[in-house]
Amino acid sequence: MRIDVVTIFPEYLAPLDLSLAGRAQESGLVEVVTHDLRDWTTDRHRSVDDTPYGGGAGMVMRPGPWGDALDAVTSAECVVIVPTPAGEVFTQAVAAELATCGHLVFACGRYEGIDQRVVDDAADRWPVRELSLGDFVLNGGEVAALAMIEAVVRLVPGFMGNPASLAEESHGVDGLLEYPVYTKPATWRGREVPEVLLSGHHERIAAWRREQSVARTAERRPDLLP
Ligand code: 6GU
């Protein structure tokens, strides 16, 4: 998989080289290339934003540099991703879908957003996904892109050492939250590991974990229950 990220803060993406995704890059499974949007500016001040038509607070990213940047880094087979709090919610299902793509291009906006014509123009040529991490506001798309890239890359076939751990985690196949986990010692600060987990009884353990998952989901995320 090839991933291009266009941003005015390429340094924001540096953690990708350290994290899980860094390993995937070393193994050649994934290649992430970041680009500075200002490389596609033509004015002396390398400006990327301007005041919004219709008035209002903040600045909007100009279409010119974005159009040229996307023309340069896209390919016939790519999917363009625009992180924005106004997007559809990025879920594990979206991550799994994107993990099957050969080429992802992230367009990270700052300020109040990117001129909508950039997105509309891109959508005439490539599949475009405007995606949000959830109902809160970040200063720009960079941190969101980092999160999405990590979520996608770990689903690329061949990335995870143990694919079973993908199936059992939160938002896995049954869509429930993960059950609580414990390791040695069996007693710590007077707190015991639940007895059933020491029993060696695999069916009882599976039933207990299922029960914990359902209870946790009902308590914290009732919207996820079927
Ligand atoms: Cl994708 N971008 C920004 N700027 N804020 C967000 C977000 C994305 N998702 C949640 N908040």
Short mmCIF file of C-alpha atoms and ligand atoms in Angstrom, two decimals:
data_model
loop_
_atom_site.label_atom_id
_atom_site.label_comp_id
_atom_site.label_asym_id
_atom_site.label_seq_id
_atom_site.Cartn_x
_atom_site.Cartn_y
_atom_site.Cartn_z
CA MET A 1 0.00 0.00 0.00
CA ARG A 2 1.15 3.51 -0.84
CA ILE A 3 -0.01 6.46 1.33
CA ASP A 4 0.56 10.11 0.42
CA VAL A 5 -0.20 12.88 2.92
CA VAL A 6 -0.46 16.53 1.87
CA THR A 7 -0.25 19.04 4.75
CA ILE A 8 1.27 22.39 5.69
CA PHE A 9 2.85 20.60 8.70
CA PRO A 10 4.73 17.55 7.35
CA GLU A 11 6.56 17.23 10.72
CA TYR A 12 3.23 16.34 12.32
CA LEU A 13 3.39 12.97 10.55
CA ALA A 14 6.85 12.08 11.91
CA PRO A 15 5.46 9.68 14.57
CA LEU A 16 4.45 7.34 11.73
CA ASP A 17 8.08 6.34 11.38
CA LEU A 18 8.22 5.22 15.05
CA SER A 19 4.87 3.52 15.57
CA LEU A 20 3.35 0.33 14.26
CA ALA A 21 3.23 1.86 10.81
CA GLY A 22 7.01 2.33 10.94
CA ARG A 23 7.45 -1.42 11.11
CA ALA A 24 5.18 -1.88 8.10
CA GLN A 25 7.28 0.65 6.21
CA GLU A 26 10.55 -1.10 7.05
CA SER A 27 9.11 -4.40 5.84
CA GLY A 28 8.06 -2.74 2.55
CA LEU A 29 4.36 -3.53 3.09
CA VAL A 30 3.48 0.17 3.26
CA GLU A 31 5.16 3.31 1.98
CA VAL A 32 4.10 6.66 3.50
CA VAL A 33 5.24 9.88 1.80
CA THR A 34 4.39 13.31 3.23
CA HIS A 35 4.27 16.46 1.09
CA ASP A 36 4.32 20.14 2.02
CA LEU A 37 1.30 21.87 0.46
CA ARG A 38 3.38 25.06 0.15
CA ASP A 39 5.47 23.31 -2.54
CA TRP A 40 2.46 23.96 -4.82
CA THR A 41 2.14 27.68 -4.05
CA THR A 42 3.31 30.16 -6.68
CA ASP A 43 3.31 33.48 -4.79
CA ARG A 44 6.23 35.01 -2.94
CA HIS A 45 4.61 34.47 0.48
CA ARG A 46 3.67 30.84 -0.26
CA SER A 47 0.15 31.59 1.00
CA VAL A 48 -2.34 28.74 1.38
CA ASP A 49 -5.38 30.51 2.87
CA ASP A 50 -7.70 33.46 2.30
CA THR A 51 -10.84 35.03 3.78
CA PRO A 52 -14.13 33.15 3.36
CA TYR A 53 -16.68 34.24 0.73
CA GLY A 54 -19.86 35.18 2.57
CA GLY A 55 -17.88 36.39 5.57
CA GLY A 56 -17.39 34.82 8.97
CA ALA A 57 -14.54 33.92 11.26
CA GLY A 58 -11.27 32.28 10.27
CA MET A 59 -9.58 31.53 6.98
CA VAL A 60 -10.26 29.01 4.21
CA MET A 61 -7.59 27.07 2.32
CA ARG A 62 -7.25 28.31 -1.27
CA PRO A 63 -8.16 25.86 -4.06
CA GLY A 64 -5.16 26.54 -6.34
CA PRO A 65 -2.37 24.87 -4.33
CA TRP A 66 -4.67 22.00 -3.30
CA GLY A 67 -5.73 21.27 -6.88
CA ASP A 68 -2.14 21.19 -8.10
CA ALA A 69 -0.98 19.09 -5.12
CA LEU A 70 -3.70 16.48 -5.65
CA ASP A 71 -3.04 16.39 -9.41
CA ALA A 72 0.60 15.62 -8.57
CA VAL A 73 0.24 12.94 -5.87
CA THR A 74 -2.89 11.03 -6.93
CA SER A 75 -3.00 7.97 -9.19
CA ALA A 76 -5.70 6.27 -11.27
CA GLU A 77 -6.30 3.73 -8.48
CA CYS A 78 -6.28 6.00 -5.43
CA VAL A 79 -8.86 6.92 -2.80
CA VAL A 80 -8.72 10.53 -1.56
CA ILE A 81 -9.37 11.02 2.16
CA VAL A 82 -10.23 14.42 3.61
CA PRO A 83 -10.17 14.40 7.43
CA THR A 84 -12.82 16.85 8.65
CA PRO A 85 -15.13 17.08 11.68
CA ALA A 86 -17.91 17.54 9.09
CA GLY A 87 -17.25 14.09 7.60
CA GLU A 88 -18.89 10.69 8.06
CA VAL A 89 -17.57 8.90 11.13
CA PHE A 90 -14.41 6.83 10.66
CA THR A 91 -15.13 3.36 12.06
CA GLN A 92 -13.39 -0.01 12.11
CA ALA A 93 -15.53 -0.95 9.09
CA VAL A 94 -14.23 2.08 7.16
CA ALA A 95 -10.67 1.20 8.22
CA ALA A 96 -11.13 -2.37 6.95
CA GLU A 97 -12.46 -1.07 3.63
CA LEU A 98 -9.52 1.33 3.18
CA ALA A 99 -7.05 -1.45 4.08
CA THR A 100 -7.94 -3.13 0.78
CA CYS A 101 -6.93 -0.05 -1.28
CA GLY A 102 -3.56 0.12 -3.00
CA HIS A 103 -3.18 3.90 -2.77
CA LEU A 104 -4.55 6.38 -0.21
CA VAL A 105 -4.10 10.16 -0.48
CA PHE A 106 -4.79 12.20 2.68
CA ALA A 107 -5.58 15.91 2.19
CA CYS A 108 -5.08 17.50 5.63
CA GLY A 109 -6.78 20.88 5.98
CA ARG A 110 -6.14 23.56 8.58
CA TYR A 111 -8.00 26.78 9.43
CA GLU A 112 -11.77 26.56 8.79
CA GLY A 113 -11.31 23.98 6.04
CA ILE A 114 -10.50 23.56 2.35
CA ASP A 115 -12.45 25.34 -0.43
CA GLN A 116 -15.24 22.80 -1.17
CA ARG A 117 -14.54 22.92 -4.92
CA VAL A 118 -11.27 21.05 -4.27
CA VAL A 119 -13.25 18.13 -2.83
CA ASP A 120 -15.93 18.31 -5.54
CA ASP A 121 -13.29 18.43 -8.31
CA ALA A 122 -11.40 15.49 -6.81
CA ALA A 123 -14.67 13.51 -6.52
CA ASP A 124 -15.10 13.77 -10.31
CA ARG A 125 -11.92 11.71 -10.76
CA TRP A 126 -11.40 9.56 -7.66
CA PRO A 127 -13.46 8.14 -4.80
CA VAL A 128 -13.35 10.79 -2.05
CA ARG A 129 -14.11 10.11 1.63
CA GLU A 130 -14.63 13.06 3.99
CA LEU A 131 -14.03 11.37 7.36
CA SER A 132 -14.31 12.46 11.01
CA LEU A 133 -12.85 10.78 14.10
CA GLY A 134 -15.90 11.74 16.15
CA ASP A 135 -17.80 14.58 17.72
CA PHE A 136 -14.98 16.86 18.81
CA VAL A 137 -12.82 19.43 17.04
CA LEU A 138 -9.10 19.26 16.27
CA ASN A 139 -7.10 22.16 14.84
CA GLY A 140 -6.41 20.31 11.61
CA GLY A 141 -6.53 16.99 9.81
CA GLU A 142 -3.00 15.87 10.66
CA VAL A 143 -3.65 14.12 13.98
CA ALA A 144 -6.79 12.56 12.50
CA ALA A 145 -4.80 11.30 9.50
CA LEU A 146 -2.22 9.78 11.89
CA ALA A 147 -4.96 7.91 13.73
CA MET A 148 -6.65 6.73 10.54
CA ILE A 149 -3.35 5.58 9.00
CA GLU A 150 -2.49 3.55 12.11
CA ALA A 151 -5.97 1.97 12.13
CA VAL A 152 -5.75 1.10 8.41
CA VAL A 153 -2.14 -0.10 8.25
CA ARG A 154 -2.56 -2.66 11.03
CA LEU A 155 -5.35 -4.26 8.94
CA VAL A 156 -3.22 -4.59 5.79
CA PRO A 157 -2.84 -8.34 5.18
CA GLY A 158 0.54 -9.52 6.46
CA PHE A 159 1.02 -6.67 8.91
CA MET A 160 -0.18 -8.26 12.15
CA GLY A 161 1.93 -11.11 13.51
CA ASN A 162 -1.18 -12.70 15.04
CA PRO A 163 -4.40 -12.02 13.07
CA ALA A 164 -6.44 -13.66 15.89
CA SER A 165 -5.87 -10.58 18.04
CA LEU A 166 -7.62 -8.53 15.33
CA ALA A 167 -10.79 -10.61 15.64
CA GLU A 168 -11.05 -10.38 19.45
CA GLU A 169 -10.43 -6.68 20.02
CA SER A 170 -13.01 -3.93 20.53
CA HIS A 171 -15.13 -3.23 17.45
CA GLY A 172 -14.19 -6.66 16.10
CA VAL A 173 -16.57 -8.99 14.31
CA ASP A 174 -19.42 -8.86 16.87
CA GLY A 175 -19.02 -5.08 17.35
CA LEU A 176 -18.84 -5.26 21.17
CA LEU A 177 -16.23 -3.61 23.41
CA GLU A 178 -13.37 -5.81 24.57
CA TYR A 179 -13.61 -7.65 27.93
CA PRO A 180 -11.16 -6.72 30.74
CA VAL A 181 -7.77 -8.49 30.70
CA TYR A 182 -5.36 -9.58 33.46
CA THR A 183 -1.84 -10.96 33.79
CA LYS A 184 0.46 -12.16 36.60
CA PRO A 185 0.60 -11.82 39.59
CA ALA A 186 -2.77 -13.37 40.56
CA THR A 187 -2.95 -11.00 43.56
CA TRP A 188 -1.80 -7.37 43.28
CA ARG A 189 -2.41 -4.68 45.93
CA GLY A 190 -4.99 -7.02 47.45
CA ARG A 191 -6.89 -7.28 44.17
CA GLU A 192 -7.58 -10.76 42.79
CA VAL A 193 -7.77 -11.82 39.17
CA PRO A 194 -11.34 -13.11 38.54
CA GLU A 195 -11.30 -16.76 39.63
CA VAL A 196 -12.78 -18.09 36.40
CA LEU A 197 -9.67 -17.00 34.47
CA LEU A 198 -7.49 -19.24 36.69
CA SER A 199 -9.83 -22.22 36.25
CA GLY A 200 -8.45 -23.50 32.96
CA HIS A 201 -12.08 -24.11 31.92
CA HIS A 202 -12.14 -22.73 28.37
CA GLU A 203 -15.91 -22.72 27.89
CA ARG A 204 -16.56 -20.94 31.21
CA ILE A 205 -13.83 -18.43 30.37
CA ALA A 206 -15.32 -17.71 26.94
CA ALA A 207 -18.81 -17.30 28.50
CA TRP A 208 -17.46 -14.95 31.21
CA ARG A 209 -15.63 -12.81 28.65
CA ARG A 210 -18.73 -12.58 26.47
CA GLU A 211 -20.79 -11.53 29.51
CA GLN A 212 -18.20 -8.86 30.41
CA SER A 213 -18.18 -7.55 26.84
CA VAL A 214 -21.95 -7.24 26.77
CA ALA A 215 -22.10 -5.58 30.23
CA ARG A 216 -19.36 -3.12 29.32
CA THR A 217 -20.96 -2.26 26.01
CA ALA A 218 -24.39 -1.78 27.64
CA GLU A 219 -22.81 0.54 30.25
CA ARG A 220 -20.46 2.56 28.03
CA ARG A 221 -21.71 2.27 24.46
CA PRO A 222 -25.34 1.12 24.37
CA ASP A 223 -25.48 2.40 20.78
CA LEU A 224 -23.26 -0.56 19.74
CA LEU A 225 -25.63 -3.26 21.04
CA PRO A 226 -27.63 -5.10 18.36
CL1 6GU B 1 -10.98 14.31 10.90
N1 6GU B 1 -10.54 16.77 11.71
C1 6GU B 1 -10.65 17.77 12.59
N2 6GU B 1 -10.10 18.95 12.31
N3 6GU B 1 -11.26 17.66 13.75
C2 6GU B 1 -11.80 16.46 14.03
C3 6GU B 1 -11.73 15.38 13.16
C4 6GU B 1 -11.09 15.58 11.98
N4 6GU B 1 -12.36 14.34 13.71
C5 6GU B 1 -12.80 14.75 14.88
N5 6GU B 1 -12.47 16.04 15.08
#
